[in-house]
């Protein structure tokens, strides 16, 4: 699956504005009201608190396989209304042929640790 896009250079200061941090998934629920198969995900971001999101990851993941897993989230986007649910962070991942593969962390780091 190849998408051709034009990339625009950003400054280091622009990148520093994006708060990309580690979190641990604490709870996951089905999201049957979503237009595309999705899950409701709650994650603990340490000093930034617990936040929730809707993620289109149901093709590859079940709630049981996600709880306790450390993930990478963007936590300083404005909240977004998704149907009856309010999303508070972006769960990062990569589109693959079989579905979205979430970005995970190779070894544990404290929740809230910022991407370096």
Short mmCIF file of N, CA, C and O in Angstrom, two decimals:
data_model
loop_
_atom_site.label_atom_id
_atom_site.label_comp_id
_atom_site.label_asym_id
_atom_site.label_seq_id
_atom_site.Cartn_x
_atom_site.Cartn_y
_atom_site.Cartn_z
N UNK A 1 0.85 -1.17 0.00
CA UNK A 1 0.00 0.00 0.00
C UNK A 1 0.89 1.23 0.00
O UNK A 1 1.54 1.54 0.98
N UNK A 2 0.94 1.91 -1.12
CA UNK A 2 1.84 3.04 -1.25
C UNK A 2 1.04 4.31 -1.50
O UNK A 2 0.24 4.39 -2.41
N UNK A 3 1.27 5.30 -0.67
CA UNK A 3 0.63 6.60 -0.85
C UNK A 3 1.71 7.59 -1.22
O UNK A 3 2.74 7.67 -0.57
N UNK A 4 1.46 8.30 -2.31
CA UNK A 4 2.41 9.31 -2.71
C UNK A 4 1.94 10.64 -2.16
O UNK A 4 0.84 11.08 -2.46
N UNK A 5 2.78 11.24 -1.33
CA UNK A 5 2.41 12.51 -0.74
C UNK A 5 3.57 13.49 -0.88
O UNK A 5 4.72 13.09 -1.01
N UNK A 6 3.24 14.74 -0.86
CA UNK A 6 4.25 15.77 -0.89
C UNK A 6 4.58 16.10 0.55
O UNK A 6 3.69 16.34 1.36
N UNK A 7 5.85 16.09 0.87
CA UNK A 7 6.24 16.42 2.24
C UNK A 7 6.70 17.87 2.30
O UNK A 7 7.35 18.36 1.39
N UNK A 8 6.34 18.49 3.37
CA UNK A 8 6.73 19.87 3.60
C UNK A 8 7.68 19.86 4.79
O UNK A 8 7.38 19.27 5.83
N UNK A 9 8.82 20.49 4.63
CA UNK A 9 9.76 20.56 5.74
C UNK A 9 9.17 21.38 6.88
O UNK A 9 8.46 22.35 6.65
N UNK A 10 9.46 20.93 8.10
CA UNK A 10 9.08 21.70 9.28
C UNK A 10 10.35 22.01 10.06
O UNK A 10 11.38 21.35 9.90
N UNK A 11 10.27 22.98 10.92
CA UNK A 11 11.42 23.33 11.74
C UNK A 11 11.46 22.44 12.98
O UNK A 11 10.47 21.81 13.33
N UNK A 12 12.60 22.41 13.63
CA UNK A 12 12.71 21.67 14.88
C UNK A 12 11.71 22.23 15.89
O UNK A 12 11.09 21.49 16.64
N UNK A 13 11.52 23.54 15.88
CA UNK A 13 10.55 24.17 16.80
C UNK A 13 9.14 23.65 16.54
O UNK A 13 8.37 23.43 17.47
N UNK A 14 8.79 23.41 15.25
CA UNK A 14 7.48 22.85 14.93
C UNK A 14 7.35 21.45 15.53
O UNK A 14 6.34 21.10 16.13
N UNK A 15 8.37 20.63 15.34
CA UNK A 15 8.35 19.26 15.86
C UNK A 15 8.22 19.25 17.39
O UNK A 15 7.49 18.43 17.94
N UNK A 16 8.92 20.16 18.05
CA UNK A 16 8.88 20.22 19.51
C UNK A 16 7.49 20.55 20.05
O UNK A 16 7.19 20.27 21.20
N UNK A 17 6.63 21.11 19.22
CA UNK A 17 5.26 21.43 19.65
C UNK A 17 4.40 20.18 19.78
O UNK A 17 3.40 20.18 20.49
N UNK A 18 4.77 19.11 19.07
CA UNK A 18 3.98 17.88 19.09
C UNK A 18 4.39 17.07 20.32
O UNK A 18 5.54 16.66 20.45
N UNK A 19 3.43 16.83 21.21
CA UNK A 19 3.71 16.11 22.45
C UNK A 19 3.44 14.62 22.21
O UNK A 19 2.30 14.16 22.28
N UNK A 20 4.51 13.89 21.88
CA UNK A 20 4.44 12.46 21.59
C UNK A 20 5.03 11.73 22.79
O UNK A 20 6.22 11.88 23.08
N UNK A 21 4.17 10.98 23.49
CA UNK A 21 4.60 10.39 24.76
C UNK A 21 4.20 8.92 24.88
O UNK A 21 3.30 8.44 24.19
N UNK A 22 4.86 8.24 25.81
CA UNK A 22 4.55 6.84 26.12
C UNK A 22 3.38 6.78 27.08
O UNK A 22 3.23 7.62 27.97
N UNK A 23 2.55 5.77 26.88
CA UNK A 23 1.43 5.52 27.78
C UNK A 23 1.16 4.04 27.87
O UNK A 23 1.61 3.27 27.00
N UNK A 24 0.46 3.63 28.90
CA UNK A 24 0.09 2.22 29.05
C UNK A 24 -1.43 2.10 28.95
O UNK A 24 -2.16 2.82 29.64
N UNK A 25 -1.88 1.19 28.11
CA UNK A 25 -3.31 0.98 27.92
C UNK A 25 -3.89 0.36 29.19
O UNK A 25 -3.41 -0.66 29.68
N UNK A 26 -4.93 1.01 29.73
CA UNK A 26 -5.54 0.57 30.98
C UNK A 26 -6.90 -0.10 30.77
O UNK A 26 -7.35 -0.87 31.61
N UNK A 27 -7.56 0.25 29.67
CA UNK A 27 -8.91 -0.26 29.42
C UNK A 27 -9.22 -0.18 27.94
O UNK A 27 -8.78 0.75 27.27
N UNK A 28 -9.96 -1.16 27.43
CA UNK A 28 -10.37 -1.17 26.02
C UNK A 28 -11.78 -1.71 25.95
O UNK A 28 -12.12 -2.69 26.61
N UNK A 29 -12.62 -1.06 25.13
CA UNK A 29 -14.00 -1.50 24.94
C UNK A 29 -14.34 -1.49 23.46
O UNK A 29 -13.80 -0.67 22.71
N UNK A 30 -15.26 -2.33 23.05
CA UNK A 30 -15.75 -2.25 21.67
C UNK A 30 -16.41 -0.90 21.43
O UNK A 30 -16.86 -0.24 22.36
N UNK A 31 -16.46 -0.48 20.17
CA UNK A 31 -17.10 0.78 19.79
C UNK A 31 -18.06 0.49 18.63
O UNK A 31 -17.80 0.85 17.49
N UNK A 32 -19.19 -0.16 18.94
CA UNK A 32 -20.10 -0.58 17.89
C UNK A 32 -20.75 0.58 17.12
O UNK A 32 -21.17 0.40 15.98
N UNK A 33 -20.78 1.77 17.71
CA UNK A 33 -21.39 2.92 17.04
C UNK A 33 -20.49 3.53 15.97
O UNK A 33 -20.92 4.35 15.16
N UNK A 34 -19.21 3.16 15.94
CA UNK A 34 -18.27 3.72 14.97
C UNK A 34 -18.63 3.28 13.56
O UNK A 34 -19.08 2.16 13.34
N UNK A 35 -18.40 4.17 12.59
CA UNK A 35 -18.69 3.85 11.18
C UNK A 35 -17.77 2.75 10.66
O UNK A 35 -18.19 1.90 9.90
N UNK A 36 -16.49 2.81 11.04
CA UNK A 36 -15.52 1.77 10.67
C UNK A 36 -15.16 1.02 11.94
O UNK A 36 -15.17 1.61 13.02
N UNK A 37 -14.81 -0.29 11.84
CA UNK A 37 -14.49 -1.05 13.06
C UNK A 37 -13.44 -0.34 13.92
O UNK A 37 -12.36 -0.03 13.44
N UNK A 38 -13.80 -0.10 15.17
CA UNK A 38 -12.91 0.64 16.06
C UNK A 38 -13.05 0.14 17.49
O UNK A 38 -13.99 -0.59 17.82
N UNK A 39 -12.09 0.54 18.31
CA UNK A 39 -12.11 0.24 19.74
C UNK A 39 -11.96 1.55 20.51
O UNK A 39 -11.31 2.48 20.05
N UNK A 40 -12.57 1.61 21.69
CA UNK A 40 -12.35 2.71 22.62
C UNK A 40 -11.16 2.29 23.49
O UNK A 40 -11.16 1.20 24.05
N UNK A 41 -10.18 3.18 23.59
CA UNK A 41 -8.95 2.86 24.31
C UNK A 41 -8.66 3.94 25.34
O UNK A 41 -8.69 5.13 25.01
N UNK A 42 -8.37 3.54 26.57
CA UNK A 42 -7.94 4.44 27.63
C UNK A 42 -6.47 4.13 27.93
O UNK A 42 -6.08 2.96 28.01
N UNK A 43 -5.67 5.19 28.12
CA UNK A 43 -4.25 4.99 28.41
C UNK A 43 -3.80 5.94 29.52
O UNK A 43 -4.26 7.07 29.60
N UNK A 44 -2.87 5.44 30.34
CA UNK A 44 -2.27 6.22 31.43
C UNK A 44 -0.99 6.86 30.89
O UNK A 44 -0.06 6.16 30.49
N UNK A 45 -0.98 8.20 30.87
CA UNK A 45 0.19 8.94 30.40
C UNK A 45 0.95 9.58 31.56
O UNK A 45 1.52 10.66 31.42
N UNK A 46 0.97 8.91 32.70
CA UNK A 46 1.74 9.38 33.85
C UNK A 46 1.32 10.76 34.28
O UNK A 46 0.15 10.99 34.61
N UNK A 47 2.25 11.74 34.25
CA UNK A 47 1.93 13.09 34.74
C UNK A 47 0.85 13.79 33.92
O UNK A 47 0.26 14.76 34.37
N UNK A 48 0.56 13.29 32.71
CA UNK A 48 -0.48 13.89 31.86
C UNK A 48 -1.85 13.27 32.11
O UNK A 48 -2.84 13.69 31.51
N UNK A 49 -1.91 12.27 32.97
CA UNK A 49 -3.17 11.66 33.33
C UNK A 49 -3.66 10.60 32.36
O UNK A 49 -2.99 10.26 31.39
N UNK A 50 -4.85 10.07 32.66
CA UNK A 50 -5.46 9.07 31.79
C UNK A 50 -6.26 9.79 30.71
O UNK A 50 -6.97 10.74 30.99
N UNK A 51 -6.12 9.31 29.48
CA UNK A 51 -6.86 9.88 28.35
C UNK A 51 -7.47 8.75 27.54
O UNK A 51 -7.01 7.61 27.60
N UNK A 52 -8.49 9.11 26.75
CA UNK A 52 -9.19 8.09 25.96
C UNK A 52 -9.19 8.47 24.49
O UNK A 52 -9.04 9.65 24.13
N UNK A 53 -9.35 7.45 23.64
CA UNK A 53 -9.40 7.68 22.21
C UNK A 53 -10.22 6.59 21.54
O UNK A 53 -10.45 5.53 22.13
N UNK A 54 -10.63 6.87 20.33
CA UNK A 54 -11.23 5.86 19.47
C UNK A 54 -10.18 5.55 18.41
O UNK A 54 -9.62 6.46 17.80
N UNK A 55 -9.91 4.27 18.19
CA UNK A 55 -8.88 3.88 17.23
C UNK A 55 -9.39 2.78 16.32
O UNK A 55 -9.99 1.81 16.79
N UNK A 56 -9.14 2.92 15.03
CA UNK A 56 -9.56 1.92 14.04
C UNK A 56 -8.52 0.80 13.98
O UNK A 56 -7.81 0.64 13.00
N UNK A 57 -8.45 0.03 15.07
CA UNK A 57 -7.44 -1.03 15.20
C UNK A 57 -8.07 -2.40 15.42
O UNK A 57 -7.38 -3.37 15.70
N UNK A 58 -9.40 -2.47 15.26
CA UNK A 58 -10.12 -3.71 15.57
C UNK A 58 -9.79 -4.85 14.62
O UNK A 58 -10.03 -6.01 14.95
N UNK A 59 -9.23 -4.58 13.45
CA UNK A 59 -8.89 -5.65 12.51
C UNK A 59 -7.77 -6.54 13.05
O UNK A 59 -7.73 -7.74 12.79
N UNK A 60 -6.86 -5.96 13.84
CA UNK A 60 -5.70 -6.72 14.32
C UNK A 60 -5.65 -6.94 15.82
O UNK A 60 -4.85 -7.74 16.30
N UNK A 61 -6.47 -6.20 16.57
CA UNK A 61 -6.36 -6.26 18.03
C UNK A 61 -7.72 -6.50 18.69
O UNK A 61 -8.74 -6.07 18.18
N UNK A 62 -7.68 -7.17 19.83
CA UNK A 62 -8.86 -7.33 20.67
C UNK A 62 -8.57 -6.63 22.00
O UNK A 62 -7.39 -6.43 22.35
N UNK A 63 -9.60 -6.30 22.76
CA UNK A 63 -9.34 -5.65 24.06
C UNK A 63 -8.36 -6.45 24.92
O UNK A 63 -7.47 -5.88 25.55
N UNK A 64 -8.49 -7.77 24.93
CA UNK A 64 -7.65 -8.62 25.78
C UNK A 64 -6.16 -8.53 25.40
O UNK A 64 -5.29 -8.69 26.25
N UNK A 65 -5.86 -8.29 24.13
CA UNK A 65 -4.46 -8.25 23.70
C UNK A 65 -3.83 -6.88 23.90
O UNK A 65 -2.62 -6.73 23.73
N UNK A 66 -4.64 -5.88 24.26
CA UNK A 66 -4.12 -4.51 24.37
C UNK A 66 -3.89 -4.02 25.79
O UNK A 66 -2.96 -3.24 26.03
N UNK A 67 -4.71 -4.45 26.74
CA UNK A 67 -4.58 -3.94 28.11
C UNK A 67 -3.20 -4.29 28.66
O UNK A 67 -2.74 -5.42 28.55
N UNK A 68 -2.53 -3.27 29.22
CA UNK A 68 -1.20 -3.44 29.78
C UNK A 68 -0.09 -3.16 28.79
O UNK A 68 1.09 -3.08 29.16
N UNK A 69 -0.43 -2.97 27.54
CA UNK A 69 0.57 -2.72 26.50
C UNK A 69 0.98 -1.26 26.48
O UNK A 69 0.15 -0.37 26.63
N UNK A 70 2.26 -1.00 26.31
CA UNK A 70 2.74 0.38 26.25
C UNK A 70 2.69 0.86 24.80
O UNK A 70 3.11 0.15 23.88
N UNK A 71 2.16 2.06 24.61
CA UNK A 71 1.94 2.60 23.28
C UNK A 71 2.52 4.01 23.16
O UNK A 71 3.03 4.57 24.14
N UNK A 72 2.43 4.58 21.97
CA UNK A 72 2.89 5.94 21.70
C UNK A 72 1.67 6.77 21.31
O UNK A 72 0.92 6.39 20.41
N UNK A 73 1.47 7.89 22.00
CA UNK A 73 0.32 8.74 21.72
C UNK A 73 0.71 10.19 21.55
O UNK A 73 1.71 10.65 22.10
N UNK A 74 -0.08 10.90 20.75
CA UNK A 74 0.05 12.36 20.63
C UNK A 74 -1.05 12.93 21.51
O UNK A 74 -2.23 12.65 21.30
N UNK A 75 -0.65 13.71 22.52
CA UNK A 75 -1.63 14.13 23.53
C UNK A 75 -1.97 15.61 23.51
O UNK A 75 -2.72 16.07 24.37
N UNK A 76 -1.45 16.37 22.54
CA UNK A 76 -1.79 17.79 22.55
C UNK A 76 -2.54 18.26 21.31
O UNK A 76 -2.53 19.43 20.97
N UNK A 77 -3.26 17.35 20.66
CA UNK A 77 -4.24 17.75 19.65
C UNK A 77 -5.51 18.17 20.39
O UNK A 77 -5.77 17.68 21.49
N UNK A 78 -6.34 19.02 19.78
CA UNK A 78 -7.62 19.32 20.41
C UNK A 78 -8.47 18.06 20.49
O UNK A 78 -8.34 17.17 19.64
N UNK A 79 -9.33 17.97 21.49
CA UNK A 79 -10.24 16.83 21.59
C UNK A 79 -11.12 16.80 20.34
O UNK A 79 -11.41 17.83 19.74
N UNK A 80 -11.53 15.57 19.96
CA UNK A 80 -12.33 15.39 18.75
C UNK A 80 -13.53 14.52 19.06
O UNK A 80 -13.40 13.48 19.69
N UNK A 81 -14.70 14.99 18.63
CA UNK A 81 -15.93 14.21 18.83
C UNK A 81 -16.03 13.15 17.74
O UNK A 81 -15.99 13.46 16.56
N UNK A 82 -16.14 11.88 18.14
CA UNK A 82 -16.30 10.78 17.20
C UNK A 82 -17.59 10.06 17.58
O UNK A 82 -17.61 9.27 18.53
N UNK A 83 -18.66 10.40 16.88
CA UNK A 83 -19.97 9.87 17.25
C UNK A 83 -20.30 10.29 18.67
O UNK A 83 -20.13 11.46 19.04
N UNK A 84 -20.68 9.33 19.53
CA UNK A 84 -21.01 9.67 20.92
C UNK A 84 -19.80 9.72 21.85
O UNK A 84 -19.94 9.85 23.06
N UNK A 85 -18.59 9.62 21.29
CA UNK A 85 -17.36 9.48 22.08
C UNK A 85 -16.45 10.67 21.84
O UNK A 85 -16.32 11.17 20.73
N UNK A 86 -15.77 11.12 22.89
CA UNK A 86 -14.83 12.25 22.80
C UNK A 86 -13.40 11.71 22.86
O UNK A 86 -12.98 11.15 23.87
N UNK A 87 -12.65 11.88 21.77
CA UNK A 87 -11.27 11.40 21.69
C UNK A 87 -10.31 12.45 22.22
O UNK A 87 -10.38 13.61 21.83
N UNK A 88 -9.39 12.02 23.12
CA UNK A 88 -8.48 12.95 23.79
C UNK A 88 -7.02 12.78 23.42
O UNK A 88 -6.16 13.53 23.87
N UNK A 89 -6.69 11.76 22.61
CA UNK A 89 -5.31 11.61 22.13
C UNK A 89 -5.32 10.82 20.84
O UNK A 89 -6.32 10.19 20.49
N UNK A 90 -4.21 10.88 20.12
CA UNK A 90 -4.06 10.10 18.89
C UNK A 90 -3.17 8.90 19.20
O UNK A 90 -2.02 9.08 19.61
N UNK A 91 -3.71 7.72 19.03
CA UNK A 91 -2.92 6.49 19.15
C UNK A 91 -2.18 6.32 17.84
O UNK A 91 -2.81 6.21 16.79
N UNK A 92 -0.86 6.33 17.87
CA UNK A 92 -0.10 6.28 16.62
C UNK A 92 0.00 4.85 16.10
O UNK A 92 -0.02 3.89 16.86
N UNK A 93 0.12 4.75 14.80
CA UNK A 93 0.23 3.44 14.16
C UNK A 93 0.52 3.59 12.69
O UNK A 93 0.63 4.71 12.16
N UNK A 94 0.64 2.46 12.02
CA UNK A 94 0.97 2.43 10.60
C UNK A 94 -0.08 1.64 9.84
O UNK A 94 -0.43 0.53 10.25
N UNK A 95 -0.56 2.20 8.74
CA UNK A 95 -1.52 1.48 7.90
C UNK A 95 -0.77 0.37 7.17
O UNK A 95 0.26 0.61 6.56
N UNK A 96 -1.30 -0.83 7.28
CA UNK A 96 -0.75 -1.99 6.58
C UNK A 96 -1.92 -2.67 5.87
O UNK A 96 -3.08 -2.37 6.15
N UNK A 97 -1.62 -3.57 4.97
CA UNK A 97 -2.67 -4.24 4.20
C UNK A 97 -3.69 -4.91 5.10
O UNK A 97 -4.89 -4.86 4.85
N UNK A 98 -3.25 -5.52 6.19
CA UNK A 98 -4.15 -6.26 7.07
C UNK A 98 -4.88 -5.38 8.09
O UNK A 98 -5.81 -5.82 8.73
N UNK A 99 -4.46 -4.12 8.23
CA UNK A 99 -5.08 -3.20 9.19
C UNK A 99 -4.03 -2.28 9.80
O UNK A 99 -2.86 -2.33 9.43
N UNK A 100 -4.44 -1.47 10.75
CA UNK A 100 -3.51 -0.53 11.40
C UNK A 100 -2.70 -1.28 12.46
O UNK A 100 -3.25 -1.95 13.33
N UNK A 101 -1.37 -1.14 12.37
CA UNK A 101 -0.44 -1.72 13.34
C UNK A 101 -0.05 -0.60 14.30
O UNK A 101 0.51 0.42 13.88
N UNK A 102 -0.37 -0.77 15.59
CA UNK A 102 -0.07 0.31 16.54
C UNK A 102 1.44 0.42 16.79
O UNK A 102 2.18 -0.55 16.69
N UNK A 103 1.85 1.65 17.10
CA UNK A 103 3.23 1.91 17.45
C UNK A 103 3.42 1.47 18.90
O UNK A 103 2.70 1.94 19.79
N UNK A 104 4.35 0.58 19.13
CA UNK A 104 4.60 0.13 20.50
C UNK A 104 6.05 0.43 20.86
O UNK A 104 6.85 0.81 20.02
N UNK A 105 6.35 0.23 22.12
CA UNK A 105 7.66 0.58 22.65
C UNK A 105 8.47 -0.69 22.91
O UNK A 105 7.96 -1.64 23.50
N UNK A 106 9.70 -0.69 22.46
CA UNK A 106 10.56 -1.88 22.48
C UNK A 106 10.87 -2.37 23.90
O UNK A 106 10.98 -3.56 24.13
N UNK A 107 11.02 -1.46 24.84
CA UNK A 107 11.22 -1.84 26.25
C UNK A 107 10.58 -0.79 27.13
O UNK A 107 10.44 0.35 26.71
N UNK A 108 10.16 -1.16 28.34
CA UNK A 108 9.37 -0.24 29.17
C UNK A 108 10.09 1.08 29.48
O UNK A 108 11.30 1.10 29.72
N UNK A 109 9.31 2.15 29.46
CA UNK A 109 9.76 3.47 29.89
C UNK A 109 8.64 4.04 30.77
O UNK A 109 7.50 3.56 30.69
N UNK A 110 8.93 5.01 31.62
CA UNK A 110 7.88 5.57 32.44
C UNK A 110 6.78 6.21 31.59
O UNK A 110 7.07 6.86 30.58
N UNK A 111 5.52 6.02 32.00
CA UNK A 111 4.41 6.67 31.30
C UNK A 111 4.61 8.17 31.33
O UNK A 111 5.02 8.74 32.34
N UNK A 112 4.36 8.81 30.20
CA UNK A 112 4.56 10.25 30.07
C UNK A 112 5.92 10.62 29.51
O UNK A 112 6.16 11.79 29.21
N UNK A 113 6.80 9.63 29.32
CA UNK A 113 8.11 9.93 28.73
C UNK A 113 7.91 10.43 27.32
O UNK A 113 7.18 9.83 26.53
N UNK A 114 8.57 11.51 27.01
CA UNK A 114 8.42 12.15 25.69
C UNK A 114 9.36 11.51 24.67
O UNK A 114 10.49 11.13 24.98
N UNK A 115 8.86 11.38 23.44
CA UNK A 115 9.68 10.87 22.35
C UNK A 115 10.89 11.76 22.17
O UNK A 115 10.76 12.99 22.12
N UNK A 116 12.06 11.16 22.08
CA UNK A 116 13.31 11.93 21.93
C UNK A 116 13.78 11.93 20.49
O UNK A 116 13.50 11.03 19.75
#
